[in-house]
Coordinates of C-alpha atoms in Angstrom, one line a residue:
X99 CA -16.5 -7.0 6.4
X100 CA -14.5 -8.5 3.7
X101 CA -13.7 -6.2 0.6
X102 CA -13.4 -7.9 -2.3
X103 CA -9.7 -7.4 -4.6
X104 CA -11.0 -7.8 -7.6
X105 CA -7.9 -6.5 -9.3
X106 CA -5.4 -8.8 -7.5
X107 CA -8.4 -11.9 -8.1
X108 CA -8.3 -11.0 -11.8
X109 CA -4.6 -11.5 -12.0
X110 CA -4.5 -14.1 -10.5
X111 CA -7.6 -16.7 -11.8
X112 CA -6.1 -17.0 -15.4
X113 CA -3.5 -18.9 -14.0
X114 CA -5.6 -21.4 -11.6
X115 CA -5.1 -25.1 -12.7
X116 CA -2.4 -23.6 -15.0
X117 CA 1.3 -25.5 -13.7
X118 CA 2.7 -22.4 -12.1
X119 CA 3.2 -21.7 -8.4
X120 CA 1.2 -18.4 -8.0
X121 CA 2.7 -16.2 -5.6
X122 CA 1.8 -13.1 -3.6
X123 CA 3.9 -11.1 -1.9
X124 CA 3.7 -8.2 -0.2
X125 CA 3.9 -5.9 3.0
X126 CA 2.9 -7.9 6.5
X127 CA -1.0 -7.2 7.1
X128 CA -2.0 -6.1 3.4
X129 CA -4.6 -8.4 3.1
X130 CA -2.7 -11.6 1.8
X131 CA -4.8 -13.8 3.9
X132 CA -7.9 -12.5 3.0
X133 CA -6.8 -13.1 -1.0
X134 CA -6.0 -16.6 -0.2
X135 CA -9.6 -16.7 1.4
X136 CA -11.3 -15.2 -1.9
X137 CA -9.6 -17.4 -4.3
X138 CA -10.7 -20.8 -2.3
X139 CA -14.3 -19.5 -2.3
X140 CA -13.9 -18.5 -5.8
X141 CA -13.2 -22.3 -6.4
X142 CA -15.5 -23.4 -3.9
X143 CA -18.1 -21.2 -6.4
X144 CA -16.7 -23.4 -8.9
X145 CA -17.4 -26.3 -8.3
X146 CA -14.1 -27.7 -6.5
X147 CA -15.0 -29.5 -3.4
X148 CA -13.6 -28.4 0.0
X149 CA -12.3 -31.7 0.7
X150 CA -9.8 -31.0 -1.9
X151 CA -8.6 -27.7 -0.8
X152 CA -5.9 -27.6 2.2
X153 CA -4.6 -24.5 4.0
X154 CA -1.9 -23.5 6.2
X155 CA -1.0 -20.3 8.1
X156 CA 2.7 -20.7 8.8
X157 CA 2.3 -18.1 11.2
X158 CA 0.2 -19.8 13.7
X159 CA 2.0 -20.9 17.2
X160 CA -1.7 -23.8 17.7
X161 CA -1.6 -25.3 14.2
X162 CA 0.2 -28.9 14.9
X163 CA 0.5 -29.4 11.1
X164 CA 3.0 -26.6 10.6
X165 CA 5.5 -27.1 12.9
X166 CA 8.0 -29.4 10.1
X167 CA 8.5 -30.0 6.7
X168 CA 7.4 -33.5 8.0
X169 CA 4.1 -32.7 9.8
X170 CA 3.0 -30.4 6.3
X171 CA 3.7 -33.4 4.1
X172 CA 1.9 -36.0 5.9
X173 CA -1.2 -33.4 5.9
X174 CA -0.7 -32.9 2.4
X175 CA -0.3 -36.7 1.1
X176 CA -3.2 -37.4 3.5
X177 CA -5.5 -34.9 1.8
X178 CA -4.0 -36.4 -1.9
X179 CA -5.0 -39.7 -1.1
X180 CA -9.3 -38.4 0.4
X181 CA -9.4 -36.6 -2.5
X182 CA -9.6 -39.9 -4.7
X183 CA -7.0 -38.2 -7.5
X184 CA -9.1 -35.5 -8.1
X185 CA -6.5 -32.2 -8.5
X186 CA -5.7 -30.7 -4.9
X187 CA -5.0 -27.3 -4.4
X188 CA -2.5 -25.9 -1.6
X189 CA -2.7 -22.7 0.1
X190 CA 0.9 -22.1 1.9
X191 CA 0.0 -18.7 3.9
X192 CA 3.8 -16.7 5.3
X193 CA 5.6 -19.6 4.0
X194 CA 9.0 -18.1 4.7
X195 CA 8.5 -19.1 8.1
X196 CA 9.0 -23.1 7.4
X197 CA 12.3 -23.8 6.7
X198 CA 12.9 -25.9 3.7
X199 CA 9.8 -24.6 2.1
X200 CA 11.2 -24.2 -1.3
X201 CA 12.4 -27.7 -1.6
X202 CA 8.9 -29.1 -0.7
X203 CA 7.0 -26.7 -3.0
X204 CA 9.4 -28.3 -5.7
X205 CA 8.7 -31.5 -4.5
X206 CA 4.8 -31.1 -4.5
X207 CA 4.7 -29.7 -8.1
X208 CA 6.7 -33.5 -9.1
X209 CA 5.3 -35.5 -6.7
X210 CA 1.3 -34.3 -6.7
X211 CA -1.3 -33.4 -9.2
X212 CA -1.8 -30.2 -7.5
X213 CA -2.4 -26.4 -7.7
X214 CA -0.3 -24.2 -5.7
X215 CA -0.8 -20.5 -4.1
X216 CA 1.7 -19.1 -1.6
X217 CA 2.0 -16.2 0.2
X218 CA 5.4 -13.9 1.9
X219 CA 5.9 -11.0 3.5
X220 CA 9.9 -11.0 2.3
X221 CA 10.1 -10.7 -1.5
X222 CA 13.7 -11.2 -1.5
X223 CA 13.8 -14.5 0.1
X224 CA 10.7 -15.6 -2.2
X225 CA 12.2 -14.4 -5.4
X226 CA 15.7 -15.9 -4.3
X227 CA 14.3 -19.5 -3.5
X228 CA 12.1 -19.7 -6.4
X229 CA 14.1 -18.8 -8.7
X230 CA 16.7 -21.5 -7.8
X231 CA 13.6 -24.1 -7.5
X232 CA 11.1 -22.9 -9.5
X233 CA 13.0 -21.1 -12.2
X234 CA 10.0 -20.7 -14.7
X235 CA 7.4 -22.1 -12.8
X236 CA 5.9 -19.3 -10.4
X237 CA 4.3 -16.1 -11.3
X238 CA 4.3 -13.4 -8.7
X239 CA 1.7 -11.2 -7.6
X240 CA 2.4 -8.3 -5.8
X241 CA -0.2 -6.7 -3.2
X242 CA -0.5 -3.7 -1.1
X243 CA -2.5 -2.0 1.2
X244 CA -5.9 -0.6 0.3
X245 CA -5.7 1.9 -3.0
X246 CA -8.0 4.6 -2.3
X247 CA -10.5 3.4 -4.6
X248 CA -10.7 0.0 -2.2
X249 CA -10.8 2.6 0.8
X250 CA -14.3 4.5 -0.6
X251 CA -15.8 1.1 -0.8
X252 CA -15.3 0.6 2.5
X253 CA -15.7 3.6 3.9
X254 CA -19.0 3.8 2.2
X255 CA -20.6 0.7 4.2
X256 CA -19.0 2.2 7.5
X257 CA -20.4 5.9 7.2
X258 CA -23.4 6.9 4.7
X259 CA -23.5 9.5 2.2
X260 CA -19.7 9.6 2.6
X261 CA -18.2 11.9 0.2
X262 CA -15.6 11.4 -2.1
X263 CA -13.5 14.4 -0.4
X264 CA -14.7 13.1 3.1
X265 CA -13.5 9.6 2.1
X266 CA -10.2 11.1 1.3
X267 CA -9.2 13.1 4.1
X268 CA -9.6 9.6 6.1
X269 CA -7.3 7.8 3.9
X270 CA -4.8 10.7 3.7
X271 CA -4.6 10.1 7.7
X272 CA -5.6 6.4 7.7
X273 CA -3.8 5.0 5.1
X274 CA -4.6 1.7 3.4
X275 CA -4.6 -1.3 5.9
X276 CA -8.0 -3.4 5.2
X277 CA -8.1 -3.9 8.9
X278 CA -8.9 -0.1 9.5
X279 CA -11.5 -0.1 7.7
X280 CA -13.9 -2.9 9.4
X281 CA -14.8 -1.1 11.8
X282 CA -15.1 3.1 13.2
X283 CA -11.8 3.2 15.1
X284 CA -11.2 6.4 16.7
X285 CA -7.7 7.8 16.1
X286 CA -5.8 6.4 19.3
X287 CA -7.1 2.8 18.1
X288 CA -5.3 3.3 14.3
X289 CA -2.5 4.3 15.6
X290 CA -2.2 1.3 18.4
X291 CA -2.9 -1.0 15.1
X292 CA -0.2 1.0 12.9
X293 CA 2.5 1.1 15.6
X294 CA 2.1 -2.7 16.2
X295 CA 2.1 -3.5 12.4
X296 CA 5.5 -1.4 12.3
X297 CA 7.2 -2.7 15.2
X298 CA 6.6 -5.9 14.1
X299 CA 7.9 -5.4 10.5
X300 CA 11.2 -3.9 12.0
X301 CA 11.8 -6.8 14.6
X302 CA 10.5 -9.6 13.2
X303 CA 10.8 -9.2 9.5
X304 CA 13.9 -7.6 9.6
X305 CA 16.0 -7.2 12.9
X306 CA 15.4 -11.1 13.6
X307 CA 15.9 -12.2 10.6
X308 CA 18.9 -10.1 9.7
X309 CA 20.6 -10.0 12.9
X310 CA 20.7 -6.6 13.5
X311 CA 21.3 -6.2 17.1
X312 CA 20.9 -2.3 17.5
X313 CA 17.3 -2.2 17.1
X314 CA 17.3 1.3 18.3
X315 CA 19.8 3.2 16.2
X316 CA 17.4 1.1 13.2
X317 CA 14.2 2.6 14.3
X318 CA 16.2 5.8 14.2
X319 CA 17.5 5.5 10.6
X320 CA 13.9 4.3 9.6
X321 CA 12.1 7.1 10.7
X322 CA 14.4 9.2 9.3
X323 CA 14.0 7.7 5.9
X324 CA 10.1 7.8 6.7
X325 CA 9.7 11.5 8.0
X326 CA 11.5 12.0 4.6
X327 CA 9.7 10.6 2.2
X328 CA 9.1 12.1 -1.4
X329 CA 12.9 13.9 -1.2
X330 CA 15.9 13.1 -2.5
X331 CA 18.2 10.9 -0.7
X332 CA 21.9 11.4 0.3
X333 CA 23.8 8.8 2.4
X334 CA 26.0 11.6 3.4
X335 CA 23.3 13.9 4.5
X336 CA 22.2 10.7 6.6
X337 CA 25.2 10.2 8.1
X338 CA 25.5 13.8 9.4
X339 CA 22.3 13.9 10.9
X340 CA 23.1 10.5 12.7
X341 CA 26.5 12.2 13.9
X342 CA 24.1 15.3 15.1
X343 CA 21.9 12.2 17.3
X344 CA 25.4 11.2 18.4
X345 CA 24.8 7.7 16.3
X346 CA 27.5 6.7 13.2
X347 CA 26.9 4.4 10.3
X348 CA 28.4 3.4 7.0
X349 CA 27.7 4.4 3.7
X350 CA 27.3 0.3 3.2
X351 CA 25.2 -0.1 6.1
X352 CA 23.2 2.7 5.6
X353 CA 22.2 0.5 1.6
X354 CA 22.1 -2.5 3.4
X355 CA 19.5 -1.4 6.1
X356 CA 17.6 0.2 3.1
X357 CA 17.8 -3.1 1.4
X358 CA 16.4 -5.1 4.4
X359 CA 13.0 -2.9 4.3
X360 CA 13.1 -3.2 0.3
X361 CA 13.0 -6.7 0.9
X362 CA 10.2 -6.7 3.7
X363 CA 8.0 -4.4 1.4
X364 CA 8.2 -1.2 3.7
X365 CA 10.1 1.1 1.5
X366 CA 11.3 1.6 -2.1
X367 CA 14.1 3.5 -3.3
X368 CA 13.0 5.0 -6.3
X369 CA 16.1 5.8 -8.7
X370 CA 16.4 9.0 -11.1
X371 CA 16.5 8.5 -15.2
X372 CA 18.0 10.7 -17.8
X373 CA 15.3 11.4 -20.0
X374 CA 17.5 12.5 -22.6
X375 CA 20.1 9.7 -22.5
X376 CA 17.6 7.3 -20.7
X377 CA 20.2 6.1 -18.2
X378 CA 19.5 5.0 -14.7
X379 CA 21.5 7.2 -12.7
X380 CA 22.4 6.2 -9.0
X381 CA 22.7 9.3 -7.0
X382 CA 19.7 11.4 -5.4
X383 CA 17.1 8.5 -5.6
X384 CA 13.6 9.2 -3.7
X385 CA 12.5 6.9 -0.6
X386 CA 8.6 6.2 -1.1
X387 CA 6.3 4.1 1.6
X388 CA 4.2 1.3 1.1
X389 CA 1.1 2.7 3.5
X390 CA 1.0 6.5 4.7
X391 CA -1.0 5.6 7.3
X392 CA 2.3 4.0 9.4
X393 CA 3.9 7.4 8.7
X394 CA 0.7 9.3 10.3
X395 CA 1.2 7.4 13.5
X396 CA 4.9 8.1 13.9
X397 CA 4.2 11.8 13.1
X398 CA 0.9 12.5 13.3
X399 CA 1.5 15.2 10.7
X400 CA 0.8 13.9 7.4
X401 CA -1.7 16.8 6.6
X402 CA 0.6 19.1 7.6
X403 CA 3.3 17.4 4.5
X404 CA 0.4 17.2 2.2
X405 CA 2.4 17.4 -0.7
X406 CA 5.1 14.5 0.8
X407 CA 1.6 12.4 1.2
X408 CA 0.5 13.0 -2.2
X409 CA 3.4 12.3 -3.9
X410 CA 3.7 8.8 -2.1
X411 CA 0.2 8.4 -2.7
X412 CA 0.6 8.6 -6.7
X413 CA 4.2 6.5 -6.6
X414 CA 2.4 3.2 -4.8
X415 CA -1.0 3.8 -7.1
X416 CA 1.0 3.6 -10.1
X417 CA 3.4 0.7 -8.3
X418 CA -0.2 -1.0 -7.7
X419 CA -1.5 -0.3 -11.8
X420 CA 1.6 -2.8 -12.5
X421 CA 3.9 0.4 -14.0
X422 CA 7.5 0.5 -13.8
X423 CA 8.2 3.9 -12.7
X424 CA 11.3 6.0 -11.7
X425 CA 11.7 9.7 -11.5
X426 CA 12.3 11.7 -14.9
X427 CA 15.9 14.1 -14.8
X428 CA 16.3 16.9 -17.9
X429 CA 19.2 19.1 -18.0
X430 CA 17.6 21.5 -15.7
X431 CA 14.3 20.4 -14.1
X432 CA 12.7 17.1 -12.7
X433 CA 9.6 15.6 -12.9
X434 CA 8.0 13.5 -10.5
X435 CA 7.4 10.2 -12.2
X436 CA 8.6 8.9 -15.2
X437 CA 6.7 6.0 -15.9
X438 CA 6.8 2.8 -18.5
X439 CA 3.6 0.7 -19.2
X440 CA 2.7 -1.6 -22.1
X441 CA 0.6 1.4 -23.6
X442 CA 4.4 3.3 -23.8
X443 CA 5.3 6.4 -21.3
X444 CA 3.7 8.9 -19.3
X445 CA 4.8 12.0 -17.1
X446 CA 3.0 13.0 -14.2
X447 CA 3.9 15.8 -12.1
X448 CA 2.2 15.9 -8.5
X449 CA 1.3 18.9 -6.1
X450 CA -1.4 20.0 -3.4
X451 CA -3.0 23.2 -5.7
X452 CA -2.3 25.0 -8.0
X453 CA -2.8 28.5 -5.9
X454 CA -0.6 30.4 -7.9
X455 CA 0.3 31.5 -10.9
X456 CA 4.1 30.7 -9.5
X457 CA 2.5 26.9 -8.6
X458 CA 1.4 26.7 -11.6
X459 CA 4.5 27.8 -13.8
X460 CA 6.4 25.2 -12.3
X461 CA 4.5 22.3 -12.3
X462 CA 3.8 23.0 -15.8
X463 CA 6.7 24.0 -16.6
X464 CA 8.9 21.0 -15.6
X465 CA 8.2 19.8 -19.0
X466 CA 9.2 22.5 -21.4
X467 CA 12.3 20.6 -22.2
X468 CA 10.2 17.2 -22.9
X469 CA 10.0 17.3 -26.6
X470 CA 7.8 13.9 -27.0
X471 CA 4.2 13.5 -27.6
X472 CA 3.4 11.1 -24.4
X473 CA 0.7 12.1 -22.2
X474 CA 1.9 14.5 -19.3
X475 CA -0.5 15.0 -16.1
X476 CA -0.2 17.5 -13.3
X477 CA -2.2 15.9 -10.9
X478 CA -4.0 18.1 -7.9
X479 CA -6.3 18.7 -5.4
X480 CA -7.8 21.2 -7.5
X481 CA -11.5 20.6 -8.9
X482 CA -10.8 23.5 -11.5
X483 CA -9.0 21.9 -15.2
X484 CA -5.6 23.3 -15.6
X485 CA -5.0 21.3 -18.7
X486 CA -2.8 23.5 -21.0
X487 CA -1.0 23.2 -24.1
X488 CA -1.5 19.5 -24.7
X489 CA -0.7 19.0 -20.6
X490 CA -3.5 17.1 -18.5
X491 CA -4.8 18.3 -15.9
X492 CA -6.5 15.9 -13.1
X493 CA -8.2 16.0 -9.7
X494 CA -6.2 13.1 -7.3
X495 CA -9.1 11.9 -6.3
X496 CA -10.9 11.4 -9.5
X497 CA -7.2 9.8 -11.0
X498 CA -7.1 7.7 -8.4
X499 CA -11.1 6.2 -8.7
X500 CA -10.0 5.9 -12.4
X501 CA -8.0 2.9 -11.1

């Protein structure tokens, strides 16, 4: 079962035939494959001819063709000169693998009348390359895991009459990793995949490729930054609790490990903005995660810190909407997300319920001191509307299907 991203495939075919390397990046397993797939039939359904469509998992240990920047250019003049000088089009899947890559794609934009679509799992090494090779001629798409909306759709081939709350608790557990949802894995199967998928991140994405030689005292640091999602983060409250596990660490390579996952998609350091001087400030940021469902099988306890799953939930859906989001500081209070998109700002304020009138005073309340007249949400699990004095009120699920 193949779900079709229609919001990454609309992004992504105003460009085709357009002189830009489109590029998608994202965390390992997201479905970046399976795009790559979608937009070759979508040209297929468009009349281009398969002869003139080539593509190449770097990844694969059996493909011949990918071993050197030698053995991918004689495929790729060969399939230039069968195609008769019709336009080719070149799918380069995990690209980072090949070394050299960047100065081929360069080559192949000067050298071929071509249309080309890459893929990464390291955006850092991406952005870096192309920017020194490509500098204006790439445009970047950025994938992740199922959004919950995606999740429904699947889940509703998988089990009938699913319901919306039904669908929900799954993903709350499951997270978003297309390959879940194929097929009715029992628990003990998901978290096989999910512990795979993470041990493979942290070894071969980053350990291998940046030389880190205690793996262990890594996977430490990482599930520490993991179990603590959603909160703020202090290096030297890190650095104690290593001392506690008889482990020590720099302030410098505490960043730079948390740097390393930035750049293999696994985390994001979200940093805290003065609303009222609307300065990025660089102490107490927030540590989010790409898919929830890696934090369930390390934990197994990700309905137990609901409100840690929510609020990671709502960062990555409004990462995934294309919003530039950090978290909004006032004098005295914070609110969740402060986030910029090209219809202006918006607040949003997350929470389990509102079972209180205590809950409810201070999720409301965190934005007495916001003078503006951009929309402000308190989102919830809540079916009851809270909305109150000009603050929106929304059920999680329902804001999330809105997407």
């Amino acid at each position: 079962m193949s779900i079709i991203r229609s919001a990454y495939l609309e992004k992504i075919i105003p460009f085709i035939d357009k002189p830009l390397v489109k590029v998608i990046t994202g965390i390992r397993r997201c479905g970046k494959s399976v795009m790559m797939e979608q937009i070759q039939e979508y040209l297929l359904n468009h009349g281009i001819e398969s002869e003139c469509i080539l593509s190449l998992n770097f990844e694969s240990f059996l493909d011949e063709r990918v071993k050197s920047l030698e053995t991918v250019s004689n495929v790729v003049k060969e399939i230039a000169v069968n195609s008769s000088g019709k336009k080719i089009y070149l799918f380069f899947d995990e690209i980072q693998e090949l070394d050299g890559w960047e100065k081929l794609i360069n080559s192949y934009l000067i050298d071929f009348n071509c249309d080309i679509y890459i893929t990464g799992s390291n955006a850092k090494l991406l952005s870096s390359e192309l920017s020194t090779y490509l500098a204006g001629r790439y445009i970047e798409i950025k994938m992740y895991p199922f959004s919950f909306a995606e999740s429904f759709e699947a889940l509703k081939i998988l089990y009938e009459n699913i319901s919306q709350k039904e669908a929900f608790d799954i993903y709350v557990k499951t997270g978003g990793y297309p390959f879940l949802y194929n097929f009715k894995f029992n628990e003990g199967q998901k978290k096989q995949y999910l512990d795979d998928i993470f041990n493979s991140i942290i070894l071969k994405d980053i350990c291998y490729r940046y030389k880190i030689r205690d793996v262990a005292l890594f996977k430490v640091l990482i599930t520490f930054f993991i179990a603590n999602i959603g909160t703020p983060f202090s290096s030297s409250s890190l650095i104690k609790y290593l001392k506690n596990e008889r482990q020590s660490l720099s302030t410098e390579t505490v960043y730079n490990y948390l740097e390393y996952c930035k750049e293999a998609c696994l985390l994001y350091l979200v940093p805290r903005q003065n609303l009222k001087g609307n300065e990025i400030l660089s102490t107490q940021e927030k540590i989010y995660l790409t898919d929830h469902g890696i934090r369930e099988s390390l934990f197994m306890k990700n309905q137990k810190d609901i409100n840690q799953i929510l609020e990671n939930i709502v960062y990555i859906e409004l990462l995934r909407r294309g919003y530039f989001v950090t978290v909004g500081k006032t004098k005295n209070q914070e609110i969740d997300f402060y986030v910029q998109n090209e219809k202006g700002i918006e607040y949003y304020q997350v929470c389990y319920l509102l079972a209180s009138e205590e809950t409810v005073q201070r999720e409301f309340g965190a934005y007495n001191s916001v003078n503006d007249n951009y929309p402000k949400y308190v989102l919830s699990l809540d079916d009851f509307d809270f909305s109150q004095n000009g603050i929106i009120h929304k059920n999680i699920i329902k804001w999330l299907l809105e997407g």
